[in-house]
mmCIF file of C-alpha atoms and ligand atoms in Angstrom:
data_model
loop_
_atom_site.group_PDB
_atom_site.id
_atom_site.type_symbol
_atom_site.label_atom_id
_atom_site.label_comp_id
_atom_site.label_asym_id
_atom_site.label_seq_id
_atom_site.Cartn_x
_atom_site.Cartn_y
_atom_site.Cartn_z
ATOM 1 C CA MET G 1 0.000 0.000 0.000
ATOM 2 C CA SER G 2 1.377 3.433 -0.881
ATOM 3 C CA GLU G 3 1.735 6.021 1.806
ATOM 4 C CA LEU G 4 2.321 9.783 1.774
ATOM 5 C CA ARG G 5 3.696 11.869 4.599
ATOM 6 C CA ILE G 6 2.468 15.455 4.703
ATOM 7 C CA ALA G 7 4.089 18.240 6.730
ATOM 8 C CA HIS G 8 1.886 21.186 7.654
ATOM 9 C CA LEU G 9 4.308 24.037 8.308
ATOM 10 C CA TYR G 10 3.479 26.536 11.054
ATOM 11 C CA PRO G 11 -0.310 25.977 11.227
ATOM 12 C CA LYS G 12 -0.583 27.964 14.461
ATOM 13 C CA LEU G 13 0.714 31.123 12.770
ATOM 14 C CA LEU G 14 -0.240 30.727 9.127
ATOM 15 C CA ASN G 15 -3.765 29.438 8.669
ATOM 16 C CA ILE G 16 -6.233 32.002 7.385
ATOM 17 C CA TYR G 17 -9.289 31.593 5.153
ATOM 18 C CA GLY G 18 -9.413 27.919 5.997
ATOM 19 C CA ASP G 19 -6.085 27.171 4.333
ATOM 20 C CA GLY G 20 -5.831 24.101 6.571
ATOM 21 C CA GLY G 21 -8.672 22.662 4.477
ATOM 22 C CA ASN G 22 -6.042 21.953 1.844
ATOM 23 C CA ILE G 23 -4.616 19.301 4.142
ATOM 24 C CA SER G 24 -8.096 17.748 4.508
ATOM 25 C CA ALA G 25 -8.532 17.688 0.731
ATOM 26 C CA LEU G 26 -5.165 15.996 0.177
ATOM 27 C CA LYS G 27 -5.842 13.485 2.944
ATOM 28 C CA CYS G 28 -9.381 12.610 1.790
ATOM 29 C CA ARG G 29 -8.439 12.275 -1.864
ATOM 30 C CA CYS G 30 -5.583 9.935 -0.955
ATOM 31 C CA GLU G 31 -7.631 7.864 1.486
ATOM 32 C CA TRP G 32 -10.543 7.523 -0.952
ATOM 33 C CA ARG G 33 -8.026 5.773 -3.199
ATOM 34 C CA GLY G 34 -6.564 3.574 -0.492
ATOM 35 C CA ILE G 35 -3.385 5.651 -0.147
ATOM 36 C CA LYS G 36 -2.347 5.960 3.472
ATOM 37 C CA VAL G 37 -1.604 9.475 4.740
ATOM 38 C CA SER G 38 0.048 10.858 7.838
ATOM 39 C CA VAL G 39 0.098 14.555 8.688
ATOM 40 C CA ASP G 40 2.680 16.165 10.954
ATOM 41 C CA GLU G 41 2.207 19.682 12.210
ATOM 42 C CA ILE G 42 5.508 21.522 12.313
ATOM 43 C CA ASN G 43 5.585 24.450 14.703
ATOM 44 C CA VAL G 44 8.233 27.023 15.600
ATOM 45 C CA GLY G 45 11.246 25.267 17.122
ATOM 46 C CA ASP G 46 10.438 21.861 15.636
ATOM 47 C CA ASP G 47 13.001 20.039 13.509
ATOM 48 C CA ILE G 48 11.608 18.842 10.203
ATOM 49 C CA ALA G 49 12.089 15.265 8.982
ATOM 50 C CA GLU G 50 11.682 14.222 5.337
ATOM 51 C CA HIS G 51 8.109 14.369 4.042
ATOM 52 C CA ASP G 52 6.526 13.807 0.648
ATOM 53 C CA ILE G 53 4.378 16.947 0.642
ATOM 54 C CA TYR G 54 5.001 20.244 2.433
ATOM 55 C CA PHE G 55 2.153 22.693 2.942
ATOM 56 C CA ILE G 56 2.399 26.280 4.200
ATOM 57 C CA GLY G 57 -0.659 28.531 4.398
ATOM 58 C CA GLY G 58 -1.300 32.254 4.410
ATOM 59 C CA GLY G 59 -1.203 34.686 7.300
ATOM 60 C CA GLN G 60 -1.014 38.304 8.308
ATOM 61 C CA ASP G 61 2.206 40.344 8.096
ATOM 62 C CA LYS G 62 2.542 40.116 11.908
ATOM 63 C CA GLN G 63 2.495 36.308 11.976
ATOM 64 C CA GLN G 64 4.822 36.170 8.990
ATOM 65 C CA ILE G 65 7.626 37.782 11.048
ATOM 66 C CA GLU G 66 8.099 34.813 13.393
ATOM 67 C CA VAL G 67 7.778 32.320 10.563
ATOM 68 C CA ALA G 68 10.283 34.222 8.388
ATOM 69 C CA TYR G 69 13.018 33.924 11.031
ATOM 70 C CA GLU G 70 12.158 30.329 11.912
ATOM 71 C CA LEU G 71 12.330 29.384 8.234
ATOM 72 C CA GLN G 72 15.915 30.688 8.005
ATOM 73 C CA LYS G 73 16.929 27.781 10.266
ATOM 74 C CA ARG G 74 15.145 25.322 7.964
ATOM 75 C CA LYS G 75 16.378 26.842 4.691
ATOM 76 C CA GLU G 76 19.117 24.309 3.962
ATOM 77 C CA PHE G 77 16.868 21.333 4.709
ATOM 78 C CA LEU G 78 13.900 22.644 2.715
ATOM 79 C CA THR G 79 16.148 23.531 -0.237
ATOM 80 C CA LYS G 80 17.364 19.909 -0.285
ATOM 81 C CA GLU G 81 13.771 18.719 -0.127
ATOM 82 C CA ARG G 82 12.786 20.947 -3.045
ATOM 83 C CA ASP G 83 15.756 19.632 -5.037
ATOM 84 C CA ARG G 84 14.869 15.990 -4.464
ATOM 85 C CA MET G 85 11.485 16.945 -5.967
ATOM 86 C CA ALA G 86 9.393 16.769 -2.811
ATOM 87 C CA VAL G 87 6.047 18.464 -3.396
ATOM 88 C CA PHE G 88 5.368 21.901 -1.922
ATOM 89 C CA LEU G 89 2.220 24.000 -1.824
ATOM 90 C CA GLY G 90 2.599 27.541 -0.490
ATOM 91 C CA ILE G 91 -0.347 29.908 -0.145
ATOM 92 C CA CYS G 92 -0.196 33.718 0.024
ATOM 93 C CA GLY G 93 1.817 34.680 3.156
ATOM 94 C CA GLY G 94 3.596 31.298 3.159
ATOM 95 C CA TYR G 95 4.222 31.538 -0.590
ATOM 96 C CA GLN G 96 5.721 35.018 -0.151
ATOM 97 C CA LEU G 97 8.258 33.717 2.405
ATOM 98 C CA MET G 98 9.461 31.047 -0.023
ATOM 99 C CA GLY G 99 10.870 33.738 -2.305
ATOM 100 C CA HIS G 100 13.880 35.961 -1.599
ATOM 101 C CA TYR G 101 12.036 38.467 0.597
ATOM 102 C CA TYR G 102 8.740 40.072 1.542
ATOM 103 C CA GLN G 103 8.747 43.835 2.026
ATOM 104 C CA PRO G 104 5.571 44.836 3.950
ATOM 105 C CA HIS G 105 4.101 48.277 3.271
ATOM 106 C CA ASN G 106 4.930 49.411 6.806
ATOM 107 C CA GLY G 107 7.535 47.449 8.639
ATOM 108 C CA GLU G 108 10.770 45.562 8.344
ATOM 109 C CA LYS G 109 11.710 43.649 5.242
ATOM 110 C CA LEU G 110 11.337 39.942 5.965
ATOM 111 C CA PRO G 111 13.911 37.512 4.605
ATOM 112 C CA GLY G 112 12.610 34.605 2.556
ATOM 113 C CA ILE G 113 14.382 31.307 1.982
ATOM 114 C CA SER G 114 14.764 31.562 -1.809
ATOM 115 C CA LEU G 115 13.162 28.228 -2.627
ATOM 116 C CA LEU G 116 11.498 30.279 -5.344
ATOM 117 C CA ASP G 117 13.295 32.858 -7.452
ATOM 118 C CA ALA G 118 10.716 35.508 -6.582
ATOM 119 C CA TYR G 119 10.313 38.551 -4.375
ATOM 120 C CA THR G 120 7.288 40.350 -2.958
ATOM 121 C CA ILE G 121 6.694 44.007 -2.201
ATOM 122 C CA ALA G 122 3.469 45.195 -0.550
ATOM 123 C CA GLY G 123 1.547 48.086 -2.031
ATOM 124 C CA ASN G 124 -0.762 50.424 -0.142
ATOM 125 C CA ASN G 125 -3.985 48.754 -1.249
ATOM 126 C CA ARG G 126 -5.226 45.201 -0.968
ATOM 127 C CA PHE G 127 -6.277 42.908 -3.735
ATOM 128 C CA ILE G 128 -9.454 41.302 -2.442
ATOM 129 C CA GLY G 129 -11.913 39.139 -4.314
ATOM 130 C CA ASN G 130 -12.523 36.079 -6.398
ATOM 131 C CA VAL G 131 -9.910 34.929 -8.879
ATOM 132 C CA THR G 132 -10.174 32.753 -11.940
ATOM 133 C CA ALA G 133 -7.063 31.634 -13.758
ATOM 134 C CA VAL G 134 -6.387 29.339 -16.685
ATOM 135 C CA THR G 135 -3.551 26.881 -16.205
ATOM 136 C CA SER G 136 -1.638 24.516 -18.425
ATOM 137 C CA TYR G 137 -0.830 22.208 -15.496
ATOM 138 C CA THR G 138 -4.203 20.560 -14.898
ATOM 139 C CA GLU G 139 -7.229 19.236 -16.673
ATOM 140 C CA PRO G 140 -9.755 20.873 -16.373
ATOM 141 C CA ASN G 141 -7.654 23.967 -16.846
ATOM 142 C CA THR G 142 -9.440 26.524 -14.666
ATOM 143 C CA LEU G 143 -8.403 27.413 -11.131
ATOM 144 C CA VAL G 144 -10.639 29.395 -8.810
ATOM 145 C CA GLY G 145 -10.115 30.888 -5.376
ATOM 146 C CA PHE G 146 -10.262 33.956 -3.184
ATOM 147 C CA GLU G 147 -7.405 36.415 -2.789
ATOM 148 C CA ASN G 148 -6.711 38.996 -0.093
ATOM 149 C CA HIS G 149 -3.216 40.433 -0.074
ATOM 150 C CA CYS G 150 -1.163 43.621 -0.304
ATOM 151 C CA GLY G 151 1.922 41.801 -1.522
ATOM 152 C CA ARG G 152 2.857 41.943 -5.200
ATOM 153 C CA THR G 153 5.000 39.004 -6.212
ATOM 154 C CA TYR G 154 7.403 39.125 -9.151
ATOM 155 C CA SER G 155 9.291 36.190 -10.662
ATOM 156 C CA ASN G 156 10.640 34.690 -13.848
ATOM 157 C CA HIS G 157 9.413 31.176 -12.999
ATOM 158 C CA ASP G 158 6.532 29.715 -14.954
ATOM 159 C CA CYS G 159 3.269 31.030 -13.605
ATOM 160 C CA LEU G 160 0.633 28.602 -12.384
ATOM 161 C CA GLY G 161 -2.017 30.293 -14.477
ATOM 162 C CA ASP G 162 -3.075 33.316 -16.522
ATOM 163 C CA VAL G 163 -5.552 35.491 -14.646
ATOM 164 C CA ILE G 164 -8.903 36.091 -16.273
ATOM 165 C CA LYS G 165 -10.565 37.557 -13.183
ATOM 166 C CA GLY G 166 -8.894 39.191 -10.180
ATOM 167 C CA PHE G 167 -5.220 40.044 -9.687
ATOM 168 C CA GLY G 168 -3.059 37.057 -8.762
ATOM 169 C CA ASN G 169 0.645 37.716 -8.277
ATOM 170 C CA ASN G 170 0.610 41.463 -8.844
ATOM 171 C CA ASP G 171 -1.218 44.256 -10.638
ATOM 172 C CA THR G 172 0.842 44.260 -13.802
ATOM 173 C CA ASP G 173 1.383 40.888 -15.446
ATOM 174 C CA LYS G 174 -1.957 39.064 -15.012
ATOM 175 C CA LYS G 175 -0.205 35.935 -13.750
ATOM 176 C CA GLU G 176 -1.292 33.772 -10.840
ATOM 177 C CA GLY G 177 1.104 31.721 -8.754
ATOM 178 C CA LEU G 178 4.351 30.022 -9.678
ATOM 179 C CA VAL G 179 5.571 26.560 -10.523
ATOM 180 C CA TYR G 180 9.182 25.536 -9.951
ATOM 181 C CA LYS G 181 10.214 21.856 -9.765
ATOM 182 C CA ASN G 182 7.374 20.360 -7.679
ATOM 183 C CA PHE G 183 6.730 23.621 -5.829
ATOM 184 C CA ILE G 184 3.467 25.411 -6.422
ATOM 185 C CA GLY G 185 2.981 28.855 -4.936
ATOM 186 C CA THR G 186 -0.374 30.601 -5.210
ATOM 187 C CA TYR G 187 -2.426 33.458 -3.801
ATOM 188 C CA LEU G 188 -5.587 31.361 -3.899
ATOM 189 C CA HIS G 189 -7.353 30.788 -0.583
ATOM 190 C CA GLU G 190 -10.834 29.509 0.135
ATOM 191 C CA PRO G 191 -9.170 26.873 0.606
ATOM 192 C CA VAL G 192 -7.993 26.208 -2.911
ATOM 193 C CA LEU G 193 -7.760 22.400 -3.101
ATOM 194 C CA PRO G 194 -11.297 21.272 -2.129
ATOM 195 C CA LYS G 195 -12.824 23.274 -4.976
ATOM 196 C CA ASN G 196 -9.994 22.623 -7.418
ATOM 197 C CA PRO G 197 -9.735 18.845 -7.015
ATOM 198 C CA HIS G 198 -7.653 18.616 -10.197
ATOM 199 C CA LEU G 199 -4.956 20.736 -8.521
ATOM 200 C CA ALA G 200 -5.058 18.489 -5.449
ATOM 201 C CA ASP G 201 -4.603 15.466 -7.700
ATOM 202 C CA TYR G 202 -1.742 17.142 -9.558
ATOM 203 C CA LEU G 203 0.121 17.440 -6.244
ATOM 204 C CA ILE G 204 -0.769 13.921 -5.081
ATOM 205 C CA LEU G 205 0.384 12.390 -8.357
ATOM 206 C CA LYS G 206 3.673 14.313 -8.277
ATOM 207 C CA ALA G 207 4.292 13.058 -4.741
ATOM 208 C CA LEU G 208 3.501 9.463 -5.701
ATOM 209 C CA GLN G 209 5.673 9.651 -8.819
ATOM 210 C CA ASN G 210 8.525 10.931 -6.716
ATOM 211 C CA LYS G 211 8.277 8.012 -4.322
ATOM 212 C CA TYR G 212 6.832 5.054 -6.230
ATOM 213 C CA ASN G 213 6.539 3.901 -9.787
ATOM 214 C CA ILE G 214 2.987 5.215 -10.130
ATOM 215 C CA ASP G 215 1.979 7.265 -13.143
ATOM 216 C CA SER G 216 -1.758 7.725 -12.833
ATOM 217 C CA LEU G 217 -4.440 8.174 -10.201
ATOM 218 C CA GLU G 218 -7.720 6.343 -9.833
ATOM 219 C CA LYS G 219 -10.508 8.692 -10.975
ATOM 220 C CA LEU G 220 -12.908 9.949 -8.305
ATOM 221 C CA ASP G 221 -16.443 11.259 -8.641
ATOM 222 C CA ASP G 222 -15.847 15.018 -8.417
ATOM 223 C CA SER G 223 -19.351 16.158 -9.289
ATOM 224 C CA ILE G 224 -19.872 17.950 -5.955
ATOM 225 C CA GLU G 225 -16.395 19.480 -5.939
ATOM 226 C CA MET G 226 -16.866 20.725 -9.490
ATOM 227 C CA LYS G 227 -20.193 22.344 -8.558
ATOM 228 C CA ALA G 228 -18.268 24.295 -5.932
ATOM 229 C CA HIS G 229 -15.627 25.062 -8.537
HETATM 230 N N1 LIG T 301 0.439 39.551 4.602
HETATM 231 C C1 LIG T 301 0.460 39.235 3.249
HETATM 232 C C2 LIG T 301 -0.142 40.264 2.305
HETATM 233 O O1 LIG T 301 -1.048 40.998 2.668
HETATM 234 C C3 LIG T 301 -0.202 37.874 3.104
HETATM 235 C C4 LIG T 301 -1.692 37.872 3.316
HETATM 236 C C5 LIG T 301 -2.302 36.519 3.203
HETATM 237 O O2 LIG T 301 -1.659 35.493 3.438
HETATM 238 N N2 LIG T 301 -3.587 36.497 2.894
HETATM 239 O O3 LIG T 301 0.318 40.347 1.198
#
């Protein structure tokens, strides 16, 4: 029986707009297929062991400060994990800290850990609302979610999707999220995976491919999830 180990990074500090629901979606969609899942919550001060999937959610600027400095201690380990193609999903505040830095509108510049070649600078207004993007990474190819952020993220990595409604990474290039190796960063909350089951499956399949010789997933009945989508 295949088994995936998921690490939920800093859930006590970064967990807004139900981002933790992404863990539930990953767990359910694995278990419905007979794939065993374990979830470890990693909090400030905890060492991190190898996992198959790393998840980090969004949070306010204030909570990002503690996480930013904690992450510096985990930078070398997480860089190795990224390079051995472990799967990562970073949302909003957590996504921002995976780049080189996050400069809040008022306040100290926070160091990132450069797992993504990206940087984020906050503007003086927030981007709030529903987002729709079109992606080349999943089938179906639409991604939907809710954004609420001041940060504008800039990068040369492949974007996760082209924005057709809302803002996404910033207010200039109409791109949403980033993909680098098996790392997906995105501004989409809500949480994103329950109502984009194809994105959840993309991550699960990447994790299984990285660990076992598995190249497809059993299809599930997603009629309810797609109504939400
Ligand atoms: N504090 C960050 C911003 O406003 C992240 C917010 C979030 O995670 N929703 O850009």
